[in-house]
Tab-separated table of C-alpha atoms and ligand atoms in Angstrom:
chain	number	residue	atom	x	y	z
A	1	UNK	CA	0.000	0.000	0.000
A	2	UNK	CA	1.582	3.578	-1.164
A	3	UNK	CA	2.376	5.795	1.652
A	4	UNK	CA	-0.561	8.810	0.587
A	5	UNK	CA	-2.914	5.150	0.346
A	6	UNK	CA	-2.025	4.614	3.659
A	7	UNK	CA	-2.408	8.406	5.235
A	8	UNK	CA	-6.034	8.792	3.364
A	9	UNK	CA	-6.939	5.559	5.375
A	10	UNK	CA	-5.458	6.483	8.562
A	11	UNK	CA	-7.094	10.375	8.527
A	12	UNK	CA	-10.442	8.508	7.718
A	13	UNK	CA	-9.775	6.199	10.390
A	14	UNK	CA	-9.038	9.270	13.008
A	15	UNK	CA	-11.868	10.920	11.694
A	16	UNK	CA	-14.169	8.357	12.284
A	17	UNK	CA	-12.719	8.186	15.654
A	18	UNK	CA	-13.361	11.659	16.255
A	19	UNK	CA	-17.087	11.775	15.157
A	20	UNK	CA	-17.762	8.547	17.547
A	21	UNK	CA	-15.910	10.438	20.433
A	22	UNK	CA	-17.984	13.683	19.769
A	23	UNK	CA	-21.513	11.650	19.390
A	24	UNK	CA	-20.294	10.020	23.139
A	25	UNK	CA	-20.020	13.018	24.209
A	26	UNK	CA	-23.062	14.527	22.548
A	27	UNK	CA	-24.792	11.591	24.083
A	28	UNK	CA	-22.964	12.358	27.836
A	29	UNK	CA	-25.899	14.292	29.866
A	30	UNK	CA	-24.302	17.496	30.975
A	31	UNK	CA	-26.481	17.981	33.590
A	32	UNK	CA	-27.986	16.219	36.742
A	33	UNK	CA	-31.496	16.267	35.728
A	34	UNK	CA	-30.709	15.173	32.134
A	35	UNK	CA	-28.145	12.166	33.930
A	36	UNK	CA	-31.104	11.000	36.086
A	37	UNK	CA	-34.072	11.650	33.960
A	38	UNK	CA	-35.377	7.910	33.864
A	39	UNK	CA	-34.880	7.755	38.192
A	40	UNK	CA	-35.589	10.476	39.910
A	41	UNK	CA	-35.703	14.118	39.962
A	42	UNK	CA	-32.267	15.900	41.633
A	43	UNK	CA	-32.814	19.034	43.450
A	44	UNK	CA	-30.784	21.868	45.743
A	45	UNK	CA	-32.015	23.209	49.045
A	46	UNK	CA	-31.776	27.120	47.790
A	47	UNK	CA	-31.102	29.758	50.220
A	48	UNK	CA	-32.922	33.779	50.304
A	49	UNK	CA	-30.264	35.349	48.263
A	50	UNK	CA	-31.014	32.825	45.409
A	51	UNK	CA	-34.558	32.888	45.900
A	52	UNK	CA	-34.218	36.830	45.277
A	53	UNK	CA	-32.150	36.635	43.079
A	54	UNK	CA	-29.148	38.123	44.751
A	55	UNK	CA	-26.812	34.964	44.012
A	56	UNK	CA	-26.843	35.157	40.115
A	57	UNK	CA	-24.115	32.398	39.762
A	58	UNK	CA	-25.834	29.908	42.262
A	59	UNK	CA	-29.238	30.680	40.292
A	60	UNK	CA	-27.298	29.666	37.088
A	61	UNK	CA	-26.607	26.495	38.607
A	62	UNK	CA	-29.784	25.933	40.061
A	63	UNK	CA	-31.488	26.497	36.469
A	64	UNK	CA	-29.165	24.708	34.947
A	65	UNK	CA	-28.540	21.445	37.061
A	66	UNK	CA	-32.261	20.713	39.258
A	67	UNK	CA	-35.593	20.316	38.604
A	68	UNK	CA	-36.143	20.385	41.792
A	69	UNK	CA	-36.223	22.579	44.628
A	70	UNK	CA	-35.969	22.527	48.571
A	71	UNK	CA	-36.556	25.805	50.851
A	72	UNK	CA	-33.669	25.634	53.224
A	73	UNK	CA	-35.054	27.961	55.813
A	74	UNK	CA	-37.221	30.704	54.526
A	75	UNK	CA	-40.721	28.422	55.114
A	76	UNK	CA	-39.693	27.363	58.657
A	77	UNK	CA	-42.090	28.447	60.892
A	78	UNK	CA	-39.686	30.710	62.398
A	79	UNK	CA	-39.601	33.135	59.254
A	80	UNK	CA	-43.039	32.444	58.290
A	81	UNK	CA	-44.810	32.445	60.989
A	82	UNK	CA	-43.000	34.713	63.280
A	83	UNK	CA	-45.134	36.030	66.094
A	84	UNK	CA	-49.047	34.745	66.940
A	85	UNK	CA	-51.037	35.797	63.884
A	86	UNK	CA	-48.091	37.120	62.050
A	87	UNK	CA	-47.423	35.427	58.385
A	88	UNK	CA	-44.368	36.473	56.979
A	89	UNK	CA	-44.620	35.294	53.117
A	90	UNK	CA	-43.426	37.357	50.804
A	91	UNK	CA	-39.670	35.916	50.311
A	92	UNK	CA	-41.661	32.231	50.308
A	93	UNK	CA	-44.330	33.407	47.900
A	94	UNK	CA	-40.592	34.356	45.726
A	95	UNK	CA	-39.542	30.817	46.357
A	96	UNK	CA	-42.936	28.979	45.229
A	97	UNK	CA	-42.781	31.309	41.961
A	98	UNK	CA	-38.807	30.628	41.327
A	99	UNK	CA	-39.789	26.899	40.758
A	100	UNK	CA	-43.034	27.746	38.870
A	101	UNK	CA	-41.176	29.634	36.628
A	102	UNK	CA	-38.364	26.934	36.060
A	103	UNK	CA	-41.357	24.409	35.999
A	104	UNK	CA	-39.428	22.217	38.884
A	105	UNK	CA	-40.681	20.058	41.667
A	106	UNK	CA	-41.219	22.105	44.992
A	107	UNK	CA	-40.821	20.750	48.039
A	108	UNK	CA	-42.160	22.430	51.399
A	109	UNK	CA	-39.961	22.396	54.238
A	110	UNK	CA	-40.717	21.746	57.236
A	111	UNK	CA	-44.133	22.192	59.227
A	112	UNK	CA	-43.512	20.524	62.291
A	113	UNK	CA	-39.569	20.889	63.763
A	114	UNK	CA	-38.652	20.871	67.655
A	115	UNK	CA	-35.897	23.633	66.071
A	116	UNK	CA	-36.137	26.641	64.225
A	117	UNK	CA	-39.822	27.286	65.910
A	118	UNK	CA	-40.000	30.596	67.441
A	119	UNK	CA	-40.545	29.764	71.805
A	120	UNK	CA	-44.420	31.989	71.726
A	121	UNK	CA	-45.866	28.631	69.987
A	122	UNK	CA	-45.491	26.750	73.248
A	123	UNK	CA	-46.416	28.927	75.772
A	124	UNK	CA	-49.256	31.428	76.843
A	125	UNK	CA	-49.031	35.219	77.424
A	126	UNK	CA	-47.863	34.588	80.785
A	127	UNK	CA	-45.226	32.389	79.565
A	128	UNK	CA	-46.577	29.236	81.164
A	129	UNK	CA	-46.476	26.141	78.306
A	130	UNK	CA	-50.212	25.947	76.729
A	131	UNK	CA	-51.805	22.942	76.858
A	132	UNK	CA	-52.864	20.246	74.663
A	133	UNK	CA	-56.029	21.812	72.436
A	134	UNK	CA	-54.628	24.725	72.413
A	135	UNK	CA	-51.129	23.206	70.625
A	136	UNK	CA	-53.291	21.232	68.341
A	137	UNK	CA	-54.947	24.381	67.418
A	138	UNK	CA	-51.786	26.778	66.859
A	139	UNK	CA	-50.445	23.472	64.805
A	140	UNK	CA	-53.594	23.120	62.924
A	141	UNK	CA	-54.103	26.675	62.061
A	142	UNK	CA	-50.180	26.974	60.976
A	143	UNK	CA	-50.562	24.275	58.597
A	144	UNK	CA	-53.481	24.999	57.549
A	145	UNK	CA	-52.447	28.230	56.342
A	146	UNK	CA	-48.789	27.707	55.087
A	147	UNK	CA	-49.850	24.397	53.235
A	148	UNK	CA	-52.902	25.822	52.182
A	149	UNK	CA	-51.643	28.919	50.652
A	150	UNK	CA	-49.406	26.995	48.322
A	151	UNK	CA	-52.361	23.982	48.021
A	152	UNK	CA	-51.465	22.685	44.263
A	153	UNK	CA	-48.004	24.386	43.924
A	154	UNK	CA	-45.824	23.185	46.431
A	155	UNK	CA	-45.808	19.278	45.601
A	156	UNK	CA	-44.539	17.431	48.663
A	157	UNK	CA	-43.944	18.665	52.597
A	158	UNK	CA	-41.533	17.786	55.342
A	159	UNK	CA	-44.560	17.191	57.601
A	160	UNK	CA	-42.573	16.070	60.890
A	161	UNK	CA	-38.610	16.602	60.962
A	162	UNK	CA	-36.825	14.852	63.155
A	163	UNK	CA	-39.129	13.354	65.359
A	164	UNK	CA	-36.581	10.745	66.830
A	165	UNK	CA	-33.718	10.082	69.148
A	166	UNK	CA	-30.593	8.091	68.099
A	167	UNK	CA	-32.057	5.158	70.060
A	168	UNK	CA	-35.452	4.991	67.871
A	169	UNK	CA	-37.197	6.697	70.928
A	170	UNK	CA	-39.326	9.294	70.309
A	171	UNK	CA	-37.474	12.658	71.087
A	172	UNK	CA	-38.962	14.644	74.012
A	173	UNK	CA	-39.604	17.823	72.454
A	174	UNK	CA	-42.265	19.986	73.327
A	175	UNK	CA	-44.458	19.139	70.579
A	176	UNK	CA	-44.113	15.500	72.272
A	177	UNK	CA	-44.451	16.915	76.001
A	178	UNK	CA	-47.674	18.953	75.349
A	179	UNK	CA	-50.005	16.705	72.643
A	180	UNK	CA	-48.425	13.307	72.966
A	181	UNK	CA	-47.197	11.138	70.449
A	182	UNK	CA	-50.346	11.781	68.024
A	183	UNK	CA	-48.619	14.827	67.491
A	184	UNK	CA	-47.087	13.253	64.650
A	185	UNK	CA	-50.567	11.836	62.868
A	186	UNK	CA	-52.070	14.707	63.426
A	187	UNK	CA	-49.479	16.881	61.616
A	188	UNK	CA	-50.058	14.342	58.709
A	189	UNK	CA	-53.970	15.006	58.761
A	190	UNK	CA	-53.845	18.300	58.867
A	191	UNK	CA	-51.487	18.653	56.024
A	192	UNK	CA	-53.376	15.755	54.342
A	193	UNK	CA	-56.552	18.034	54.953
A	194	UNK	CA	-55.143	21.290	53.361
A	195	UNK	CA	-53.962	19.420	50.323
A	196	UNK	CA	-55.322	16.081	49.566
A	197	UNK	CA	-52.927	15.880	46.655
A	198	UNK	CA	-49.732	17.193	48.060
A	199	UNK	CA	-46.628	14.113	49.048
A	200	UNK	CA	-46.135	13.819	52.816
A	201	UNK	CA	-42.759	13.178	54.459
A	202	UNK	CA	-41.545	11.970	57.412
A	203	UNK	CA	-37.941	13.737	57.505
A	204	UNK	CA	-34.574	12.428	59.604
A	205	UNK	CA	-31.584	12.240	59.726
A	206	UNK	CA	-29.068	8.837	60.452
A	207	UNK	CA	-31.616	6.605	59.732
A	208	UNK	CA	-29.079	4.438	58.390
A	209	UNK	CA	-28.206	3.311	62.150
A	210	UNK	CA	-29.889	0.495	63.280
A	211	UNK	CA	-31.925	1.980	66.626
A	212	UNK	CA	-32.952	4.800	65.074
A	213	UNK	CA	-33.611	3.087	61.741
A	214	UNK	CA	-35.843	0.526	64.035
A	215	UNK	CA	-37.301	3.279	65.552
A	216	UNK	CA	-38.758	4.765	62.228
A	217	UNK	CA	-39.966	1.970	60.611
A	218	UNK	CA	-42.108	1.020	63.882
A	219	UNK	CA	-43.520	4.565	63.650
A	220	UNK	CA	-44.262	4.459	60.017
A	221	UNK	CA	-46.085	1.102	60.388
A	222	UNK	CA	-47.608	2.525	63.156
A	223	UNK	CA	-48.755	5.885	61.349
A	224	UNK	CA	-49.712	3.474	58.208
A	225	UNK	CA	-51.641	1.246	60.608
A	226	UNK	CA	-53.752	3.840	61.608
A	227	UNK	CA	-54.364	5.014	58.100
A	228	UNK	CA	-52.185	8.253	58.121
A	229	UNK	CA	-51.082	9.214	54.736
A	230	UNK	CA	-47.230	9.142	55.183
A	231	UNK	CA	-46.898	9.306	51.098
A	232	UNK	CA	-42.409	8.873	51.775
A	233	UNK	CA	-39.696	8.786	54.215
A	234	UNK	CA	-36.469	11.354	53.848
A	235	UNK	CA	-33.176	10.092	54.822
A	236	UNK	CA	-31.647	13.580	55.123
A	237	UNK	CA	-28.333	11.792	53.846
A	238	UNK	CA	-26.227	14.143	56.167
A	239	UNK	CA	-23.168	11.728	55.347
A	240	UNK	CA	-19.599	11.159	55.925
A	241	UNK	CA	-16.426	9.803	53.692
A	242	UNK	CA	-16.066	6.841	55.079
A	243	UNK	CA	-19.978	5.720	56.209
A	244	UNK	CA	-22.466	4.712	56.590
A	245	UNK	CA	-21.940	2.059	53.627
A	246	UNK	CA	-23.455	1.583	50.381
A	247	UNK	CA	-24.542	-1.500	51.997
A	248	UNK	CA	-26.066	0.079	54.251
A	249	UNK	CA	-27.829	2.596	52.509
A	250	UNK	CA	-29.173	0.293	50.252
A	251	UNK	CA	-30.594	-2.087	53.287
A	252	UNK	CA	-32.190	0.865	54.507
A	253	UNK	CA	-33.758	1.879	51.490
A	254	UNK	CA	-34.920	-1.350	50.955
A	255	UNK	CA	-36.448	-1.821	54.631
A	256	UNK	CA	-38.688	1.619	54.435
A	257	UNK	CA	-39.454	0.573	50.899
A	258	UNK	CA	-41.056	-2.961	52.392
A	259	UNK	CA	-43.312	-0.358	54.292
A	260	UNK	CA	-45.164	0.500	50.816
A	261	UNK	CA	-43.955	3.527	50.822
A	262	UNK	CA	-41.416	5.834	48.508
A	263	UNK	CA	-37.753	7.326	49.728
A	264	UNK	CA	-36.194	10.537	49.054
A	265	UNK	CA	-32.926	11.250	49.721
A	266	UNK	CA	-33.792	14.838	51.276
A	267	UNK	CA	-30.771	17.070	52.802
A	268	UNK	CA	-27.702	15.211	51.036
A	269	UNK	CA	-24.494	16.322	51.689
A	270	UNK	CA	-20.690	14.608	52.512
A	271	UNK	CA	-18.578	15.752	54.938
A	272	UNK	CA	-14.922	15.680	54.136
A	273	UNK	CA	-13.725	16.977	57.574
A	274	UNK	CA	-12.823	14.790	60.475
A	275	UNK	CA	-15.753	14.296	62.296
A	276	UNK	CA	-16.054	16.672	65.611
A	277	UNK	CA	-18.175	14.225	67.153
A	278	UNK	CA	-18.083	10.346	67.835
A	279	UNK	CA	-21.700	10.090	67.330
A	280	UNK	CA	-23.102	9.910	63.190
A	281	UNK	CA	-25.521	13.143	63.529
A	282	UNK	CA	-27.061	16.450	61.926
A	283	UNK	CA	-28.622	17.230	65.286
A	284	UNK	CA	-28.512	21.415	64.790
A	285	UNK	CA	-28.342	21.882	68.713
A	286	UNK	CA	-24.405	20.375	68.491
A	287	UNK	CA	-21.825	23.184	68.849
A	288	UNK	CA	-18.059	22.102	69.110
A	289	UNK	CA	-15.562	24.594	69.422
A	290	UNK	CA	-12.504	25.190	67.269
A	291	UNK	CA	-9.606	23.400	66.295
A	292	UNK	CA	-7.432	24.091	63.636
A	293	UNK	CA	-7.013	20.114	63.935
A	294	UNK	CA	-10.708	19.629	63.148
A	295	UNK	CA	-9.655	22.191	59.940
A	296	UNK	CA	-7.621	20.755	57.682
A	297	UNK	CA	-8.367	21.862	54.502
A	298	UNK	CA	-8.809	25.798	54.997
A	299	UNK	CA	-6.883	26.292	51.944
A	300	UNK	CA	-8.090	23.846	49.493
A	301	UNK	CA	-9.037	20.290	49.236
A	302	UNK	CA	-6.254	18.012	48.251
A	303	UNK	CA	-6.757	16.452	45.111
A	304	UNK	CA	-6.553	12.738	46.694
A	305	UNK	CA	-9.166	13.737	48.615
A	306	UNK	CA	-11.412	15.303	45.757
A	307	UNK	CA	-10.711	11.671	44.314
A	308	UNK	CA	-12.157	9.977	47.385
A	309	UNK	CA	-15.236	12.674	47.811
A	310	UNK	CA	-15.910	11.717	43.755
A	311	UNK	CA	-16.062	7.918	44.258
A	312	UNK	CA	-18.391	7.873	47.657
A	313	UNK	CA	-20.601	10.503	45.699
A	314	UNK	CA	-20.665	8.288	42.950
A	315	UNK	CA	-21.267	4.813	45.061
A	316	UNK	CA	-24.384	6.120	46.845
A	317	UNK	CA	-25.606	7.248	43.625
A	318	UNK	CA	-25.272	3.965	42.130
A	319	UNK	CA	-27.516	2.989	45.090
A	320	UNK	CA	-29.959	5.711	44.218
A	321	UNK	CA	-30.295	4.624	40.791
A	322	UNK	CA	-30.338	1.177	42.061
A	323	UNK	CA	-33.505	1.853	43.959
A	324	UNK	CA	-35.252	3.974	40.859
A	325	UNK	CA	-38.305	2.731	41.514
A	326	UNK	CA	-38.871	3.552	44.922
A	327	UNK	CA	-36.356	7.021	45.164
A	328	UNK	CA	-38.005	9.593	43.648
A	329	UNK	CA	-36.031	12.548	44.615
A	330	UNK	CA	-31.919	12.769	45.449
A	331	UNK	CA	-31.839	16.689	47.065
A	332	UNK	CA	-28.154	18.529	47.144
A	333	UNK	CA	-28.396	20.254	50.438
A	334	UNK	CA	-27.069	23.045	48.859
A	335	UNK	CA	-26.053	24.542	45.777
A	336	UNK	CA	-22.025	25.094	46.047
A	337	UNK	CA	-19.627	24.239	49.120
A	338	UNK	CA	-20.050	28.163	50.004
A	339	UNK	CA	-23.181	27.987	50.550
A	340	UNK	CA	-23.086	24.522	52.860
A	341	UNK	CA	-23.911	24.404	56.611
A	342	UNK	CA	-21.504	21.955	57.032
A	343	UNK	CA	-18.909	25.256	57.222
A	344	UNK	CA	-20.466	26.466	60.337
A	345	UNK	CA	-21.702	23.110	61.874
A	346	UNK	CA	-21.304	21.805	64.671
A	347	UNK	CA	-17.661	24.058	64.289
A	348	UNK	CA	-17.644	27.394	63.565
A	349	UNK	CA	-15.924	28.719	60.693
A	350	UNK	CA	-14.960	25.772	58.928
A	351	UNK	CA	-14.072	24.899	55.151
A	352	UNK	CA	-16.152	22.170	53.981
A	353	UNK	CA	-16.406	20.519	50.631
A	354	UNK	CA	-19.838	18.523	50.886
A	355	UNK	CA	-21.384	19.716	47.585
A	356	UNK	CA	-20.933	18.783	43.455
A	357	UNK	CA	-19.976	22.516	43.208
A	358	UNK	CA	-17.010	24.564	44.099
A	359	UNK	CA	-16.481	27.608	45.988
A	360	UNK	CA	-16.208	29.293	42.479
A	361	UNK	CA	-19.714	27.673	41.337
A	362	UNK	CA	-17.501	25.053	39.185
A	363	UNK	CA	-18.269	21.584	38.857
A	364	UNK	CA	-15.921	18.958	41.010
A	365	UNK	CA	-14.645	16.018	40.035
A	366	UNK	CA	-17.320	14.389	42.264
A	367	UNK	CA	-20.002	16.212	39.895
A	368	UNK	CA	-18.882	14.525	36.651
A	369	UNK	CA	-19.072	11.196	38.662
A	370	UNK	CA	-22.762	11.433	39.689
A	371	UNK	CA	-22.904	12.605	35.621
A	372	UNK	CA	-21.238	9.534	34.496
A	373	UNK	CA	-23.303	7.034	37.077
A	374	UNK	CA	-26.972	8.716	35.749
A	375	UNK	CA	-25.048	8.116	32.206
A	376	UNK	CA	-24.628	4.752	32.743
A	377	UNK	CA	-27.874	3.740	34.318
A	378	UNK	CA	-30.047	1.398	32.391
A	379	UNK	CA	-33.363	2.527	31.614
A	380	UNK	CA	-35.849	-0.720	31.871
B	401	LIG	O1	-30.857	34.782	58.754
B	401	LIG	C1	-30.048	35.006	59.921
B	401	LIG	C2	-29.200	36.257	59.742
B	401	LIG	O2	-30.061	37.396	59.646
B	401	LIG	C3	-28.264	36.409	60.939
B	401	LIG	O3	-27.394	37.510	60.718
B	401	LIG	C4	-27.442	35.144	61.122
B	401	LIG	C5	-26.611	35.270	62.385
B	401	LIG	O4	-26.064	34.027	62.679
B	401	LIG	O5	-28.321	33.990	61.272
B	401	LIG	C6	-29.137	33.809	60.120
B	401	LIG	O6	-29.977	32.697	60.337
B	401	LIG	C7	-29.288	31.452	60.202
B	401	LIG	C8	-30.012	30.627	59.117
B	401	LIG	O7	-29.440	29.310	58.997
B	401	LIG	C9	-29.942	31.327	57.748
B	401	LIG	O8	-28.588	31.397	57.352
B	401	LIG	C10	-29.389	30.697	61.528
B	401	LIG	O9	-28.603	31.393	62.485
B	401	LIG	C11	-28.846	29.292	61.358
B	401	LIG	O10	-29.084	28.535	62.548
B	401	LIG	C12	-29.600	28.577	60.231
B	401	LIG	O11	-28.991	27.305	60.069
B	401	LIG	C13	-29.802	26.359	59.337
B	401	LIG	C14	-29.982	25.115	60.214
B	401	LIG	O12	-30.804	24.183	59.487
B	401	LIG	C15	-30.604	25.418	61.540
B	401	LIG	O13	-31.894	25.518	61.435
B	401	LIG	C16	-29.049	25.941	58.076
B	401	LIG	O14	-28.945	27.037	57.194
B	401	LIG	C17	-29.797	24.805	57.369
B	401	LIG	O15	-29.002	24.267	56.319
B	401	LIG	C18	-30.076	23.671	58.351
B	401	LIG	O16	-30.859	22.738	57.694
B	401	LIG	C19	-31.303	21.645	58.531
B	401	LIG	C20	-32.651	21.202	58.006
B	401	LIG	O17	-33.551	22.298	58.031
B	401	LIG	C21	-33.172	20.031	58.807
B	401	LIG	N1	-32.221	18.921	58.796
B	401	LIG	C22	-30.884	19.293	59.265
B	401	LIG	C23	-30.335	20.442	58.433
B	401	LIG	C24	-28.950	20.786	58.880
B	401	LIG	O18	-28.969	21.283	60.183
């Protein structure tokens, strides 16, 4: 074969090469709700300053990446419901039209919370705690309101938050002190009541230990018994590096899915900091104080460890995908690692990494992994 014979065949060769690599990568989803289109729908938890529009960048992401979207503290009853007959919702009623407008699916969060609930909503002008009735009745009428304003728009509620104890005990908060353990059902009804057609979730976080874990799925059967309509179960998915395993994420997505009924993954996020606490929690009340020790990574995340925060991402995403047909929402608590609790919780002034996106809004390595994972999962 001449020499020019055998350049003509290997340019056609390379060019052949090249249009297969560029119809791969046409076909490569360059977004999360594109990658996980045929599972579930991926959302952020968006702060006020994107809701008004005051973070252009993390907006950019947010229209570009979700089609979903979680409040992550203007609709707790704190801000919206501020003082006895007080509604505060104008930066919500910007939040509900945000994901109108970028036709996603809104989640309400939360109704019912032992934190974040201003202290008037226990107690009576003389500062003694009310009693039962009247508990039910400043419950009812809050949810009433809040869930009814939004009846139709906002498509699924945290109804109770994080209504346990590590031990699967029911957590003595004054919600629990003053009505009793019905506190929970009834938080369900009335939301149930206010709108029939909205999804109702029972939020926590750790539910991947076995107490607590136990502990849930006797009060969902429980709630379920009794005819509550608990439509799914949030494991908040508050995680670390190193646990709890894919193993056992997917056992305890598969145990609450035995209960009939759907999981999201709600609030997640991945530590990459050494834990400042022994015990696996997201329990707000925590505060640890400072140590450069606890620290690490104040300026910049080592590449090795970008690596390692890439593959977990990617493993529990597998398990997500996995369990496509009873997750039906993976939430980002958070848009980019600036914008994470995890910096201020439960130390101070940290530099976390939990998120897909950088402190300069750019996607990490651990984004294009969750990309590649939705990529790669079969649609059947
Ligand atoms: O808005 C005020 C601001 O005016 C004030 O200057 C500043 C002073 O510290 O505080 C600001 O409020 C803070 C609020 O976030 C908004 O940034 C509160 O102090 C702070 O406690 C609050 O933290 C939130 C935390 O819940 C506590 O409620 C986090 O942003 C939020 O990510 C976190 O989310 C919770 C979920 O709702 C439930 N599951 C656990 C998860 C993590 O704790």
């Amino acid at each position: 074969m001449s020499t020019k014979t055998r350049t003509t065949a290997g340019l056609a060769v390379l060019a052949a090469l090249l249009i297969t690599l560029a119809a791969a990568a046409a076909q490569e989803p360059t977004s999360l709700k594109e990658a996980y289109k045929n599972a579930f729908v991926v959302g952020a938890a968006i702060n006020a300053l994107q809701i008004t529009g005051q973070d252009r960048r993390g907006d950019a992401i947010i229209e570009a990446q979700f089609n979903s979207i979680s409040p992550e503290n203007v609709l707790k009853w704190e801000n919206v419901h501020p003082a006895p007959g007080t509604y505060s919702f104008e930066v919500p009623d910007q939040y509900v039209a945000y994901g109108e407008k970028h036709h996603m699916f809104i989640v309400g969060h939360c109704l019912v919370w032992h934190s974040q609930v201003p202290a008037w909503v226990f107690r009576d002008e003389k500062g003694s705690f009310v009693d039962r009735e009247t508990l039910l009745k400043r419950m009812h009428d809050h949810i009433q309101t809040v869930v009814g304003r939004y009846k139709g728009r906002i498509q699924s509620w945290d109804v109770v938050n994080e209504a346990l104890n590590e031990d699967g005990t029911l957590r003595q908060s004054s919600w629990m002190k003053i009505i009793g353990e019905d506190y929970i059902a009834k938080a369900f009804q009335y939301a149930h009541e206010a709108d029939p057609q909205a999804q109702l979730t029972y939020n926590d976080y750790s539910l991947e230990n076995e107490a607590k874990r136990k502990g849930a799925l006797a009060l969902i059967t429980r709630l379920k018994a009794a005819g509550i309509p608990v439509t799914s179960v949030g494991l908040q998915g508050h995680l670390g590096l190193q646990g709890p395993s894919v193993e056992t994420e997917d056992d305890t997505i598969s145990d609450f899915a035995k209960l009939g009924v759907k999981v999201v993954i709600s609030e997640l996020d991945i530590d990459v900091l050494p834990p400042a606490t022994q015990q696996q929690t997201a329990d707000v009340s925590l505060k640890v104080e400072q140590d450069a020790k606890l620290n690490p990574y104040a300026n910049g995340l080592p590449q090795s460890v970008q690596q390692e925060l890439a593959k977990r991402y990617a493993d529990l995403f597998g398990v997500f995908s996995k369990h496509r047909d009873v997750v039906t929402r993976v939430t980002l608590w958070g848009v980019t690692d600036a914008d994470s609790w995890r910096n201020n919780w439960p130390v101070k002034g940290r530099t976390s990494y939990p998120l897909l996106f950088d402190r300069s809004g750019q996607p990490k390595l651990a984004f294009q992994a969750v990309i590649r994972v939705g990529a790669n999962t079969k649609t059947e």
